[in-house]
Amino acid sequence: MKILGILASHDNSGITAQMLANVLRPANGKCDSETIYLDDYQIKPDLPGKSNPTLDLLEKKLSESDVWVLAVPTYWKDISGTMKNFFDCIRSRIVRFDHTGQMHPSIFQNKHYVSLTCCFTSSFENLFSGITDQTFKEIDLVMSAAGLIKVDELVTCGTFNMKKLPENKRQQCVKIGEKIVKKTRRDDQTLKRYFELFSVVAIMSLITMLIQRAIAVFWLDSGYNFWFNYISFVLIFFILLASILHFLTFVKHRRH
């Protein structure tokens, strides 16, 4: 098993780099690991009829690794330009295009990845505003298109003038690294996801029925009415379920 750390910050010894180093630490002596600092490479896209030894080398490193740890700071509520350029240039090598231009997983399908980021924003502000959400979303977008499976993500907030990674964050990074070392199988969380979906539906149904009963008792004060029960149940259930699915799909990231 091999773990590849991909550092996309301007400082190869800053907080982002320290997060990456601590995630890779548990791999020492247990599996191979390597870190590539993207600023060390002149990364340019493939052009027809021209060789691209830099992308050839990076593609080889990606191919030889089982887990990618993507470490990128959040600038302007998004990934750094270094990582964006890397994603743009490597795109044609990590996905397969069909005749309509749609992207499909290719040779990297079923590898695993971890997302790491940091930002100047405080934990409190990031918790409610989601400054780092777009960074995670963009990484997830690229990785899912390539067919990779997410292991975990982590953010360190309040990094302005921070020189050393806080101890609690260091420990969290190490725990993620320990999880990676054990992550030698394909994703088998299907049963867990079905159970989570069942739980969401069950809870939403209960809440809907309670709201429905309250409306019937306190507002209408009427007996059983089939169409009122049916229409109110559908509307309340839809609103609640849509809200929680939106939160789980688009909002829920590690923010502190």
C-alpha atoms as one frame of an Amber mdcrd trajectory, in Angstrom:
protein
   0.000   0.000   0.000   1.233   3.489  -0.840  -0.040   6.891   0.301   0.603
  10.009  -1.777   0.480  13.433  -0.156  -0.268  16.301  -2.546   0.593  19.726
  -1.119  -0.844  22.762  -2.919   0.142  25.678  -0.697   2.714  28.432  -1.208
   4.553  27.438   1.963   5.908  23.900   2.206   6.316  24.219   5.978   3.095
  26.052   6.880  -0.026  24.809   8.638  -1.327  22.960   5.578   2.010  21.183
   5.209   2.037  20.326   8.921  -1.449  18.833   8.642  -0.299  16.684   5.745
   2.864  15.564   7.526   0.895  14.432  10.580  -1.623  12.528   8.473   1.248
  10.688   6.785   3.067   9.997  10.056   1.236   6.728  10.927   2.302   5.332
   7.553   5.959   5.345   8.598   7.118   1.760   8.898   3.689   0.379   7.910
   3.425   1.365   4.255   5.083   3.552   1.663   4.355   7.261   1.565   5.498
  10.184  -0.537   4.745  13.907  -0.667   4.743  16.010  -3.800   4.881  19.798
  -3.496   3.051  21.091  -6.552   4.984  24.374  -6.650   8.093  22.330  -7.465
   6.588  21.369 -10.821   5.874  23.343 -13.965   2.418  21.930 -14.547   0.880
  22.643 -17.934  -1.963  20.947 -19.835  -1.452  18.386 -22.566  -1.248  19.872
 -26.058  -1.711  17.887 -29.296   1.561  16.563 -30.676   3.644  17.675 -27.669
   5.105  15.551 -24.899   4.387  16.435 -21.282   6.973  14.763 -19.027   5.745
  16.612 -15.916   2.208  15.243 -16.208   3.643  11.851 -17.146   5.568  11.817
 -13.873   2.632  13.019 -11.779   0.278  10.537 -13.395   2.734   7.746 -12.606
   2.867   8.793  -8.946  -0.933   8.945  -8.771  -1.234   5.540 -10.399   1.246
   3.909  -8.028  -0.588   5.195  -4.931  -3.625   3.670  -3.241  -4.613   6.756
  -1.215  -4.249  10.433  -2.123  -4.092  13.029   0.651  -4.942  16.399  -0.878
  -3.720  19.267   1.313  -4.771  22.711   0.105  -5.416  26.005   1.927  -8.663
  27.870   1.397  -8.179  31.217  -0.354 -11.150  33.449  -1.229 -13.548  30.687
  -0.103 -12.042  28.230  -2.602  -9.050  26.029  -3.318  -5.676  27.595  -4.028
  -4.747  28.436  -7.616  -1.990  25.826  -7.491  -4.474  23.010  -6.860  -6.951
  24.437  -9.373  -4.275  24.457 -12.052  -3.319  20.892 -11.156  -6.932  19.722
 -11.425  -7.406  21.527 -14.738  -4.241  20.135 -16.299  -4.594  16.557 -15.055
  -8.293  16.300 -15.942  -7.902  14.405 -19.198  -5.718  11.835 -17.446  -7.895
  11.036 -14.450 -11.251  10.739 -16.239 -12.516   9.207 -19.451 -14.605  11.265
 -21.883 -17.359   9.681 -23.940 -18.523  10.858 -27.376 -20.686  13.582 -25.819
 -17.930  14.959 -23.591 -19.329  13.479 -20.384 -16.717  12.423 -17.834 -16.492
   8.892 -16.436 -14.126   7.216 -13.945 -11.050   5.731 -15.520  -7.862   4.068
 -14.299  -7.991   5.616 -10.807 -11.435   4.299  -9.915 -11.807   2.865  -6.372
  -8.685   4.486  -5.004  -9.234   6.497  -1.804  -8.621  10.115  -0.876  -8.525
  12.526   2.079  -9.138  16.299   1.942  -7.244  18.720   4.202  -7.618  22.493
   4.303  -7.105  25.495   6.563  -8.299  29.097   6.657  -7.836  32.360   8.561
 -11.523  32.355   9.546 -12.314  31.412  13.137 -13.971  28.099  13.953 -17.123
  29.895  15.101 -17.474  31.890  11.885 -16.649  28.920   9.677 -19.184  26.773
  11.531 -22.030  29.050  10.477 -20.777  30.566   7.214 -19.033  27.529   5.723
 -16.021  29.402   4.351 -14.225  26.125   3.610 -17.234  24.299   2.120 -16.418
  25.237  -1.468 -12.888  23.877  -1.082 -14.208  20.493   0.004 -16.952  20.529
  -2.634 -14.495  21.201  -5.449 -12.143  18.454  -4.295 -15.088  16.058  -3.958
 -16.328  17.001  -7.432 -13.007  16.169  -9.077 -12.376  13.022  -7.044 -15.871
  11.617  -7.535 -15.601  12.232 -11.286 -12.406  10.178 -11.235 -14.119   7.442
  -9.222 -12.195   7.840  -5.971 -13.746   7.043  -2.576 -13.578   9.567   0.249
 -12.035   8.497   3.545 -12.192  11.697   5.591 -11.706  15.466   5.630 -10.316
  17.960   8.128 -10.063  21.735   8.468  -7.922  23.904  10.737  -9.403  27.355
  11.359  -7.949  30.586  12.695  -4.533  30.078  11.107  -3.644  33.777  10.717
  -0.153  34.196  12.260  -0.268  30.561  13.405   3.177  28.973  13.232   2.523
  25.559  14.719  -0.389  23.182  14.278  -2.430  22.979  17.528  -2.109  19.743
  19.458  -5.763  18.782  19.086  -5.514  19.167  15.314  -2.285  17.210  15.258
  -4.028  14.343  17.015  -6.951  14.481  14.596  -4.530  14.313  11.676  -2.811
  11.296  13.181  -6.173   9.552  13.652  -6.988  10.121  10.003  -3.588   8.703
   9.103  -4.308   5.615  11.192  -7.631   5.222   9.399  -5.882   5.455   6.036
  -3.389   2.742   6.913  -6.304   0.394   7.631  -8.206   1.455   4.513  -7.091
  -1.384   2.258 -10.534  -2.453   1.010 -13.126  -0.970  -1.309 -15.988   1.055
   0.050 -18.601  -1.243   1.585 -20.790   1.325   3.320 -23.935   0.479   1.329
 -25.721  -1.214   4.239 -24.811   1.661   6.551 -26.177   4.200   4.071 -29.451
   2.309   3.698 -29.781   2.249   7.484 -29.087   5.991   7.652 -31.702   6.618
   4.944 -34.238   4.468   6.811 -33.527   6.401  10.015 -33.989   9.739   8.252
 -37.302   8.620   6.733 -38.521   7.235  10.060 -37.651  10.418  11.961 -39.130
  12.666   9.291 -42.342  10.617   9.271 -42.680  10.928  13.043 -42.088  14.691
  12.987 -44.542  15.074  10.106 -47.255  13.160  11.950 -46.734  15.246  15.103
 -46.964  18.524  13.151 -49.984  17.208  11.277 -51.728  16.249  14.512 -50.992
  19.655  16.045 -52.503  21.443  13.030 -55.602  19.267  13.091 -56.183  19.672
  16.823 -55.348  23.323  17.407 -56.262  24.939  14.092 -58.992  22.891  12.489
 -60.381  21.104  15.527 -61.973  18.584  13.198 -62.210  14.846  12.991 -60.567
  12.544  10.498 -60.284  13.954   6.997 -58.495  11.762   4.461 -57.510  14.428
   1.954 -56.373  16.885   4.611 -54.208  14.184   6.205 -52.803  13.085   2.878
 -51.987  16.540   1.477 -50.593  17.926   4.734 -48.443  14.812   5.262 -46.964
  15.021   1.757 -46.201  18.748   2.019 -44.696  18.635   5.516 -42.698  15.472
   4.801 -41.342  16.901   1.536 -40.209  20.157   3.165 -38.506  18.375   6.062
 -36.861  15.717   3.901 -35.679  18.239   1.305 -34.144  20.369   4.051 -32.207
  17.535   5.670 -31.035  16.123   2.329 -29.818  19.578   1.321 -27.889  19.823
   4.577 -26.352  16.353   4.246 -25.509  16.762   0.562 -24.336  20.356   0.217
 -23.635  21.773   3.645 -22.301  19.141   5.986 -18.519  19.436   6.109 -16.023
  19.560   8.908 -15.964  23.246   9.796 -14.064  23.526  13.059
